[in-house]
Short mmCIF file of C-alpha atoms in Angstrom, two decimals:
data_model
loop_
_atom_site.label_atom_id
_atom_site.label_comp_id
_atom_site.label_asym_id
_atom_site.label_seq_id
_atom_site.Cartn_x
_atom_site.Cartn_y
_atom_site.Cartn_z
CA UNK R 101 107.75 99.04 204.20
CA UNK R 102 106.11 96.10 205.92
CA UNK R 103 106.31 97.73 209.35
CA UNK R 104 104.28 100.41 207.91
CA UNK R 105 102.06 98.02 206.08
CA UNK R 106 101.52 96.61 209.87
CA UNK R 107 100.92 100.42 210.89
CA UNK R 108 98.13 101.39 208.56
CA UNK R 109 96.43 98.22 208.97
CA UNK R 110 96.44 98.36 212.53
CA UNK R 111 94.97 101.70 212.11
CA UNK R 112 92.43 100.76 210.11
CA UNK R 113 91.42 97.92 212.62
CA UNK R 114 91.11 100.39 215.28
CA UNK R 115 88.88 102.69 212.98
CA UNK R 116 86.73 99.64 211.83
CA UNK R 117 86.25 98.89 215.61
CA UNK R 118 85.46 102.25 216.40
CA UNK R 119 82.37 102.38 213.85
CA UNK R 120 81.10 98.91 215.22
CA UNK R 121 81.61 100.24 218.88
CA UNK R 122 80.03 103.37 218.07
CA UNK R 123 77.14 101.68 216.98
CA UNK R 124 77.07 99.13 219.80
CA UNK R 125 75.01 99.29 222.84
CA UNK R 126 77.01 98.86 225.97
CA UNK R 127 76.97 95.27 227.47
CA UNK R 128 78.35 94.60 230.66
CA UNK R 129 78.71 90.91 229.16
CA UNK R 130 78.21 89.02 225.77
CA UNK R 131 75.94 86.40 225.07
CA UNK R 132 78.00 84.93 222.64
CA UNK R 133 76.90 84.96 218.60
CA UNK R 134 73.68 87.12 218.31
CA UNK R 135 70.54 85.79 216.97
CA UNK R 136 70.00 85.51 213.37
CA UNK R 137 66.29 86.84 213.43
CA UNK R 138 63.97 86.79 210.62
CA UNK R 139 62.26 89.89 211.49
CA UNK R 140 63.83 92.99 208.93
CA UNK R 141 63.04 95.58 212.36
CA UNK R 142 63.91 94.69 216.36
CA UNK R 143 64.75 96.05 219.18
CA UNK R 144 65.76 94.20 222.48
CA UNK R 145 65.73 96.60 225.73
CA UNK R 146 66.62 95.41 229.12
CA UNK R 147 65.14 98.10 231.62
CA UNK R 148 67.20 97.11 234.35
CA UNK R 149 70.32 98.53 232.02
CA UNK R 150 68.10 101.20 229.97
CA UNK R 151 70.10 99.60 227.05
CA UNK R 152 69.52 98.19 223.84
CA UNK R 153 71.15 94.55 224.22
CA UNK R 154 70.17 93.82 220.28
CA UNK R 155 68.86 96.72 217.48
CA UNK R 156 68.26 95.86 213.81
CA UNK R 157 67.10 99.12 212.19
CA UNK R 158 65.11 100.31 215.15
CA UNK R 159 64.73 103.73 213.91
CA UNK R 160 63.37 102.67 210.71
CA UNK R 161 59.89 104.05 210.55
CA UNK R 162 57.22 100.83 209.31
CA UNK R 163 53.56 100.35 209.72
CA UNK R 164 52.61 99.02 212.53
CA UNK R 165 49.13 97.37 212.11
CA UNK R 166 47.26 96.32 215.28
CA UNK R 167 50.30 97.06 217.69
CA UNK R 168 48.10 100.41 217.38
CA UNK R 169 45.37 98.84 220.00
CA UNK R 170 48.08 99.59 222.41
CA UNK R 171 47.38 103.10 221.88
CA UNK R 172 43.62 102.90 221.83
CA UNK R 173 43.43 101.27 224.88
CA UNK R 174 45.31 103.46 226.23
CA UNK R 175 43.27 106.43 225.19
CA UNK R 176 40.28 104.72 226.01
CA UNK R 177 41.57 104.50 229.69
CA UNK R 178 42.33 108.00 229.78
CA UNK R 179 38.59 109.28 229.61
CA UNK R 180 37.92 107.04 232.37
CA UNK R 181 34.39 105.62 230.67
CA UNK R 182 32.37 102.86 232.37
CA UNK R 183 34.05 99.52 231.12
CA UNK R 184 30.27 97.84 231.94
CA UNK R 185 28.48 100.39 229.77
CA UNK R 186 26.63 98.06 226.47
CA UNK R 187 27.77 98.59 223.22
CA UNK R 188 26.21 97.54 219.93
CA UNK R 189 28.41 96.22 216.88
CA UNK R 190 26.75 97.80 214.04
CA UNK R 191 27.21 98.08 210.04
CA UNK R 192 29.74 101.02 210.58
CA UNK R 193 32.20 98.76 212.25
CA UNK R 194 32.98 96.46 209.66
CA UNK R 195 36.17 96.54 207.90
CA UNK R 196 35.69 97.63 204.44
CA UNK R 197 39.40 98.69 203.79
CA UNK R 198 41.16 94.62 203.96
CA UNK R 199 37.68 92.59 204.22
CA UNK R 200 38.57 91.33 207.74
CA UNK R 201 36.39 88.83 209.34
CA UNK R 202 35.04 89.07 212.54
CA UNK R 203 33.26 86.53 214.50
CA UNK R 204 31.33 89.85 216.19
CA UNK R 205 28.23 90.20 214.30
CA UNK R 206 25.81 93.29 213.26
CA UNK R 207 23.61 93.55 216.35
CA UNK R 208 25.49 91.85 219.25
CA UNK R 209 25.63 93.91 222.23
CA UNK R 210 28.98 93.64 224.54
CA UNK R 211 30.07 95.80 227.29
CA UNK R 212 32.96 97.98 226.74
CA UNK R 213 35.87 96.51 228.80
CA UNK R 214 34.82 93.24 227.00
CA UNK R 215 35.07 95.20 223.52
CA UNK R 216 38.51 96.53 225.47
CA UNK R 217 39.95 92.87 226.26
CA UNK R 218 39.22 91.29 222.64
CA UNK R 219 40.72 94.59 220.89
CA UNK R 220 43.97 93.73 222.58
CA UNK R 221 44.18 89.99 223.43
CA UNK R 222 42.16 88.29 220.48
CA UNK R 223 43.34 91.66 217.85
CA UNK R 224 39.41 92.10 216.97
CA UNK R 225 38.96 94.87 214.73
CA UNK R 226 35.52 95.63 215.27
CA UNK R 227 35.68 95.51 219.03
CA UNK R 228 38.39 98.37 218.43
CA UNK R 229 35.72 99.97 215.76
CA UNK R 230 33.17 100.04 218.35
CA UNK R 231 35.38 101.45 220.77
CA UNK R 232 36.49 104.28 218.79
CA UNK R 233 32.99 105.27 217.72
CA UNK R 234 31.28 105.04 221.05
CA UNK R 235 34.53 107.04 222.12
CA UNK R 236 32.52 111.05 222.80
CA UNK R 237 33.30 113.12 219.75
CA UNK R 238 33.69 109.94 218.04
CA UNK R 239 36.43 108.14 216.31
CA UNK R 240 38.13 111.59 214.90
CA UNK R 241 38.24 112.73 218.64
CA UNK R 242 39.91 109.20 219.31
CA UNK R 243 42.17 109.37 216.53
CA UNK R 244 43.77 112.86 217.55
CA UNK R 245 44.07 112.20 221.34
CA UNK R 246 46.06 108.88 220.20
CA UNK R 247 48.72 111.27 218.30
CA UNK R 248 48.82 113.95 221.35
CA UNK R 249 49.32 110.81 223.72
CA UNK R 250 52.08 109.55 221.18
CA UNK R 251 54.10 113.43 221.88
CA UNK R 252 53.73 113.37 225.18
CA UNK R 253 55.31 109.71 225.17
CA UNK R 254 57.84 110.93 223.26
CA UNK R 255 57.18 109.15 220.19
CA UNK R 256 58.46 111.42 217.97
CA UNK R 257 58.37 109.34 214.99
CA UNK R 258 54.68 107.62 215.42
CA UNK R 259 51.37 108.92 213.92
CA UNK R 260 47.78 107.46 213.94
CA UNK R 261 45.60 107.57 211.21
CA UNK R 262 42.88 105.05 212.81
CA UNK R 263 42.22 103.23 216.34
CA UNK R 264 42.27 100.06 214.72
CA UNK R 265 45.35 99.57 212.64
CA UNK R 266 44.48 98.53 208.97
CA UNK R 267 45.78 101.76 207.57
CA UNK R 268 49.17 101.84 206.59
CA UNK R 269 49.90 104.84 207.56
CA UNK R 270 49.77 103.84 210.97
CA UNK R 271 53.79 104.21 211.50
CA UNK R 272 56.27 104.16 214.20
CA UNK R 273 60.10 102.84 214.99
CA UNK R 274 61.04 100.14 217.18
CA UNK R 275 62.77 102.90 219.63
CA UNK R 276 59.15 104.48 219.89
CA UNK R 277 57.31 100.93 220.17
CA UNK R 278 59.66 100.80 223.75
CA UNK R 279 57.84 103.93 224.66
CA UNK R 280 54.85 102.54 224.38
CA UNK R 281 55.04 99.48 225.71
CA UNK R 282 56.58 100.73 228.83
CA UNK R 283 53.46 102.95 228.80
CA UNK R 284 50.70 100.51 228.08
CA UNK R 285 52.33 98.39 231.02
CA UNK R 286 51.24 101.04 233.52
CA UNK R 287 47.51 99.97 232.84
CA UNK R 288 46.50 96.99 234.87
CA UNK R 289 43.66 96.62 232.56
CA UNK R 290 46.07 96.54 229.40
CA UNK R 291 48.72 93.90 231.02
CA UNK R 292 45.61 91.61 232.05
CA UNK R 293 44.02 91.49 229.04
CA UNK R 294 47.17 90.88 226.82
CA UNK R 295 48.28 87.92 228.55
CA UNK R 296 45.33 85.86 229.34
CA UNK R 297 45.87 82.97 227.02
CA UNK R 298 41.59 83.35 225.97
CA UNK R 299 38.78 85.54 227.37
CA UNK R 300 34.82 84.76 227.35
CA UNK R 301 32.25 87.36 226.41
CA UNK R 302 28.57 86.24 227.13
CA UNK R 303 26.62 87.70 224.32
CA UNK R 304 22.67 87.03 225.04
CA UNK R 305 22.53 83.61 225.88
CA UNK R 306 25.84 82.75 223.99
CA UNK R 307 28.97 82.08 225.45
CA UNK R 308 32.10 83.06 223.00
CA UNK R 309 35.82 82.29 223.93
CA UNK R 310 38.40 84.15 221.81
CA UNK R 311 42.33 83.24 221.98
CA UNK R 312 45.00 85.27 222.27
CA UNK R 313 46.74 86.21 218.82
CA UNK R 314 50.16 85.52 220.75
CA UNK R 315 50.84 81.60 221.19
CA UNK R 316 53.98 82.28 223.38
CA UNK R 317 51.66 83.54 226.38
CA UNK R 318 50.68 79.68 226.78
CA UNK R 319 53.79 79.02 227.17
CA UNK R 320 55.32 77.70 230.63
CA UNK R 321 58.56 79.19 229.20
CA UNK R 322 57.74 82.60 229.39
CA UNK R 323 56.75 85.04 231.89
CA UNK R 324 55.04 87.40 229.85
CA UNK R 325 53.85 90.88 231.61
CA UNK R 326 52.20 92.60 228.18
CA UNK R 327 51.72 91.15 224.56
CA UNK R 328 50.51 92.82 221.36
CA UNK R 329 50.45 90.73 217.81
CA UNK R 330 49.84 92.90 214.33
CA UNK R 331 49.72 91.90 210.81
CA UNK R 332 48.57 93.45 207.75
CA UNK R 333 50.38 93.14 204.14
CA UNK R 334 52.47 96.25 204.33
CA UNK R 335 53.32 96.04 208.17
CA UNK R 336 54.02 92.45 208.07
CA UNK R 337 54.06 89.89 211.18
CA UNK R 338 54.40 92.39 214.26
CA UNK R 339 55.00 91.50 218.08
CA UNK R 340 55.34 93.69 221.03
CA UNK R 341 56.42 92.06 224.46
CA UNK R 342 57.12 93.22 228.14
CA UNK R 343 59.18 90.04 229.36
CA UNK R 344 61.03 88.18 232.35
CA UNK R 345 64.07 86.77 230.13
CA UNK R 346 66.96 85.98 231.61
CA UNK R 347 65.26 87.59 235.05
CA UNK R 348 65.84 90.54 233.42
CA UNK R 349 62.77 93.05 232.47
CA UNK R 350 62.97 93.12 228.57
CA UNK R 351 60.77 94.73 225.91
CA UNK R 352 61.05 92.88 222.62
CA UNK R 353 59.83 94.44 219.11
CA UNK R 354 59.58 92.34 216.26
CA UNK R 355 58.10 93.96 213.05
CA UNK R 356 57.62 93.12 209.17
CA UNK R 357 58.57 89.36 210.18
CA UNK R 358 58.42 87.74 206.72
CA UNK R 359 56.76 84.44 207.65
CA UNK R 360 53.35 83.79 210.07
CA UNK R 361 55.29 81.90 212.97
CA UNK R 362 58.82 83.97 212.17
CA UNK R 363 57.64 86.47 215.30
CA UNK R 364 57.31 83.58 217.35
CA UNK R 365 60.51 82.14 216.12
CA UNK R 366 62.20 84.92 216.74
CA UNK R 367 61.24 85.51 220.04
CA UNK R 368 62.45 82.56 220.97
CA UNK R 369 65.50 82.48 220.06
CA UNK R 370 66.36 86.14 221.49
CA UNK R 371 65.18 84.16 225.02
CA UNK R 372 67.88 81.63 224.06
CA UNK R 373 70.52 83.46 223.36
CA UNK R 374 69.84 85.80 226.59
CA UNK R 375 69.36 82.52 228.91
CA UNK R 376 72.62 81.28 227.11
CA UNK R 377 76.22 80.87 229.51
CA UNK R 378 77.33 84.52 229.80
CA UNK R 379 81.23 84.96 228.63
CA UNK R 380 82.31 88.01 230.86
CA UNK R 381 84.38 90.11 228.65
CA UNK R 382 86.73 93.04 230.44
CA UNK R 383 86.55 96.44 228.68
CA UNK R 384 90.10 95.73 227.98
CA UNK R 385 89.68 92.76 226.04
CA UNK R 386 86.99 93.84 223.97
CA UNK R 387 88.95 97.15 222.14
CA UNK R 388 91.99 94.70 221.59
#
């Protein structure tokens, strides 16, 4: 009786193990205990590998708030307009859905890759308004070529409703966000602008200096090659990376973070427990 007590749970070891491993990406190593991360969706993907080293509900599909100026820049690339051509803030591009502020006011006049670089480093909304509606055919044109861009990425589970990101039913999954990133990081304009810690826009006579929304890309710690912050109440704190950890190329997606600084948090401690000792683990050892 106890030998087949010993059987069945052996058995059911085996089977247990085989729904973790089935849901495990392959590692050619551990890093030891993962991360506790206070973000409810992530997604950890070392390109080197094309693996996922670390995936919380990554096909979960969230709101994504201004992780969508990935997309517009993109778009906005596309069409290939003059990045010194002037564009005028006006009453249109003010954000009457959440009340933003914006330190771009009614009448100021900026050129378009200036509009391009505080949509994406500094998260402005009405640089990304003015974008959108100086876009030709306007912002519905914009709108729609940011959902054909998302199919042809492959982002099967994303859709646009505006260029700027305070709708909520701007959605994706962590799995598409990789897409994405790996995308925007094609754009030398995109990976520039995202990682300059601030950026200086001469309006008239007045010099303005916006920071970037991302702290981390101050940091001598990282070595950050694309960056993307988003928050709005039903997205949550969101952060997109294209990082050096570990010299490994990583993407890191961190969405509906509870807290302000939990992103941040979090991304550091995924860079700590991938710089950690590595305990090499034979294949052998790990289905015991």
């Amino acid at each position: 009786m106890k030998i087949k007590q010993g059987l069945i749970g052996s058995l059911l070891g085996v089977l247990a193990w085989s729904a973790v491993a089935a849901d495990m990406p392959y590692l050619p190593y551990f890093h030891g205990k993962l991360p506790r991360l206070g973000s409810a969706i992530a997604l950890i993907y070392d390109e080197q590998t094309q693996q996922p080293l670390y995936r919380k509900h990554e096909n979960e599909v969230t709101p994504i708030a201004s992780i969508t100026k990935l997309m517009t820049a993109m778009v906005i690339l596309d069409a290939r307009l003059p990045l010194d051509e002037p564009i005028t803030i006006t009453r249109e591009d003010r954000d009457r859905l959440k009340g933003t502020k914006s330190r771009l006011r009614e009448g100021m006049t900026l050129r378009r890759g200036d509009l391009l670089a505080l949509a994406l480093m500094a998260s402005e909304n009405r640089a990304a308004s003015a974008l959108a509606r100086t876009f030709p055919g306007g912002t519905p044109v914009m709108v729609a070529l940011m959902n054909a861009k998302a199919r042809e990425l492959g982002m099967n589970y994303t859709r646009f409703a505006g260029p700027v990101g305070l709708q909520s039913e701007n959605v994706s999954t962590a799995h598409d966000l990789v897409k994405m990133v790996q995308a925007a990081e094609t754009y030398p304009e995109i990976r520039r602008a995202t990682t300059q810690s601030s950026h200086t826009v001469q309006v008239g006579t007045q010099a303005m200096r916006f920071g970037n929304t991302n702290p981390l890309v101050r940091s001598r710690n990282w070595e950050i090659g694309l960056s993307k912050t988003g928050y709005i109440s039903e997205a949550g704190n969101c952060l997109v990376m294209k990082a050096r950890v570990s010299d490994r190329p990583t993407v890191i997606v961190l969405l509906d973070s509870w807290g302000k600084h939990t992103r941040v948090g979090d991304a550091n401690r995924i860079k700590n427990w991938m710089e950690s000792p590595v305990r090499r683990v034979s294949r052998k050892s790990r289905i015991r």
